[in-house]
Amino acid sequence: MSLPWYHPIGDEMDLFEAAWSERLPVLLQGPTGCGKTRFIEHMAARVQPRHHPGPGVALVTVACHDDLTANDLVGRHLLLNEQTVWTDGPLTRAARGGAICYLDELAEARRDTTVVVHSLTDHRRLLPIEKTGELLQAHPDFLLVASTNPGYQAAFKALKPSTRQRFVEITFGYPPPAQEAAIVAHEAGIEPAWAQALAQVGERLRAMQDGGLGDHVSTRALVHAGQLMRRGIPPRRACAVVLAGVFGDEPDAGAAALDVVDLVFP
Amino acid sequence: MTPRPPVGPTPLPAYGDTARLVWLAQALGAPGLAIAWDTQAAGRWRGPLGSALQLTLAPDTAHRVHRLQVARAALDHAPEGRWSLRIERTAPRGLLGPGLRDGDPVLGVAECLNSWPRAVLLRRSFLWLDGQRVDAALARRWAGARRDLPLDPAPKPAHLAHLDLPALPPLPDAEAALRLTLQLHHQLLARPGRASPGSATDAEAPASSSPGLQSPQAGAARAHAHAADHAAPASHSPADTGDGDGDHLAKGPVDGTPPQPVPPGGADAAEADTAATHDDTPLQASRPRAPRLADVTWHDEWDAEQGHYRRAWAAVHAQPVVGDDLQYLTGVRQRHAALARQIRRRFQGIEADAWLRERRRPEGEQIDVDSALDEWLQRRHGTCPEGRVYQSQARQRREVSVALLLDLSGSMNFVLRSAEAAPEPDLDAGPLWGVAAPAPIPTEAPRRVIDVVKDAVALLCDALQGLGHRFAVFGFNGDGREQVDFLEIKAFEADWSATQAASLAAAAPRGATRMGAAVRHAALRLSREPTRRKLLLVLSDGYPQDRDYGPRRDDPSHGVADTAKALREAEHGGIATFHLSVDSAAHDYLRRMCKPDSYRVVRDVEALPRELLNLARLLRVR
């Protein structure tokens, strides 16, 4: 299995390896586009399972949203030729077969949905499936990983403390400029000088946004700008189209962002 | 200081442009940079040295020049910039002149330059030389800025015009620039046969301009420089003429007129000038006294020192507010037309994606597998199913109740500084909230904090109404633990209308801020709400205090601890809390009172309506 590229920033890989060895559930915290998903893809391909040969376990990703029900996670009966057939949901599939189940943006899910993971996250490692009466003991290579986006919709969209304290929390931020430049250069396949300039744009705009203005410019957005530049779009134009949405409907802030871009790119 | 006269025929620039430049300054990392508007030319090349926090920009210069100035000012604050010159390090290297006496305060570049004879000339040389160094650094750091640099070249000071300078060596920092400037300066002063540097310059300057270096920019600028050279005494007086307006701007507000507080005893006078206060005589007469006494709730108070509750300690008197200004709501919408539009747009955006799957519908776009299965089982068991096997996207039923709790203590009566007064250089203020005030709304009556807060609340109510949330507006003030007034401006049940807005207009600030009791009472009201999600939004202008709120009135710790406890109690009861303060010193106690993500300090009270745009994100509930 080829390893998805990931550039470590701190000790997150060691932490994850340790949590994996103990099969402790992991919560990845960090702003949008800072590399959480890439990290888990990388780690899933890297960890050593107990019951399969070679490195890497399957990764089952669920994008959580406020309409996600417990059935969507655990499974449901389906109709097949006048018969009901039980179909495992993604969580059950991962727990049964021994995979990493990645619940992306767990805080977006309804609170009554998130409690179904509780029994999987303690020493029991059990998933009770109400509809079939099955009490599923999780596979030894099953691991629950979730991600949340802190400081975002602070008042209502926070995990319940009882859910949150079940996880080992690994916090991500945007990488420092030099490392971010390296990431952008690799991912977008552009000259290091351009990548450095893009990283500088990101750093500057984040400083501007610390006052609560718009959403932060993500590393992913910078990579997208780099990809456009590689295709021959002039840097200023590439930044303008990628960063346009960052400031929402704050026209002055958007103009100030383009000023920053103008200062960085000749 | 007297307020500055209005700026001639040129109106103050639109809010947007300033905001844009302030954001740019913030992006470039200039700490505490304030941007002042002036009709005088931008102060970069002749500007004050004592004021690193003020950037004076002329409204009629081109935008690219503005941007360039901001970038330069930002670089000035960078580690290699001009303001980083550390005098305590510089002194041993012989950069301080003989004019400095023992015990004189030495703070920065200005004092260093002033310690030499002919300080004005020295300052001009330094500004020019170091400015070029900063520009070179600017071009190195921001490649895109190179294009802007020729728009605003450094005018070579007239007294240096005759000097044939070789190409400048690259100067790493301000100290190197200062050293080079001093060398030049000594050369200049040591020239034989000069009566005074000023007259020699006059004679020679027009004749020559040095090749290879930038020539003086404009005749006017040079004439100005000459005038300054002549007028300047060769001492280290900091008040040399060249500093011009920028210097006044920088110093003025320090001894400027403070806002006029209404003393606690003067509450009557304060109420007299509101349109219709809830204590106005006619209303007072019509309000029944007896029910007011009946509607008293005693709340506990947390005593942090003793570590226990004082049971049934504060009496909260709930009472409705009635107002008669039915035009108020229309007025607010007119005053803030653009902002109201913006808020509406943003909230509509939220509304647009607020869809939820509705299950077990008799019709819909998709089959609901779970209910189809149930139906099928029912049919197998011989019962008659209803055929509700579809799911559809339906506009979501709102399940949020929001309680707005307004601090209506006497301090809300503070009069806002007049729009014409020079901006105050608040050294602690982040650039975003320090200056980015919206264009002042022209009104005859002096605007008080409460007026802006009420406008902001009215706009927020408009938005909440549009979202279909259940919301209530409460105010509180008080006088001792037995009289905490809890003013009901809009009940959860009432529709937001001109009548409710009139009540808001009528709510008058007075008394003190016993916040804990008010928070508990608002939380009590919220807890009776049938909705799944509840938010308590507190809006205040200062720390919680009352005459018997803790052992000492001037020590907020008791009130802060009690309020913090009250907020935790609310959160424990499933109520989200958010605190918005217009007190620039509020970070201190809000940090102790609120959870990290659940408070916000608005630096400039006039930016408050705008801050509501950010609240949209908070209220985005599905």
XYZ file of N, CA, C and O in Angstrom, chain A residues 4 58 89 101 122-123 129 143 151 157 223 241:
48
model
N 0.076 7.700 1.681
C -0.269 9.082 1.292
C 0.733 10.042 1.936
O 1.105 9.863 3.096
N -7.817 -0.635 6.928
C -8.801 0.091 6.121
C -9.277 1.327 6.866
O -9.269 1.366 8.100
N -23.988 -0.438 8.977
C -23.569 0.922 8.658
C -22.056 1.015 8.730
O -21.378 0.052 9.102
N -12.401 3.854 11.928
C -13.599 4.588 11.533
C -13.377 6.057 11.833
O -13.159 6.441 12.990
N -14.835 3.052 25.408
C -14.238 2.715 26.694
C -13.713 1.279 26.671
O -13.667 0.645 25.621
N -13.389 0.750 27.813
C -12.732 -0.556 27.869
C -13.589 -1.665 27.275
O -13.073 -2.693 26.842
N -26.292 -3.326 18.881
C -27.107 -3.039 17.703
C -28.548 -3.377 18.072
O -28.950 -4.539 18.108
N -10.407 1.043 15.440
C -10.095 2.270 16.191
C -11.055 3.359 15.741
O -11.328 3.505 14.547
N -13.602 26.449 17.978
C -13.819 27.884 17.795
C -14.769 28.199 16.663
O -14.837 29.304 16.187
N -22.247 24.270 18.726
C -21.636 23.131 18.063
C -20.402 22.670 18.800
O -19.315 22.636 18.267
N -2.771 25.409 -1.367
C -2.391 24.374 -2.339
C -3.205 24.551 -3.620
O -2.670 24.466 -4.732
N -9.066 34.200 -6.924
C -10.212 33.297 -7.095
C -10.286 32.275 -5.970
O -11.365 31.846 -5.581
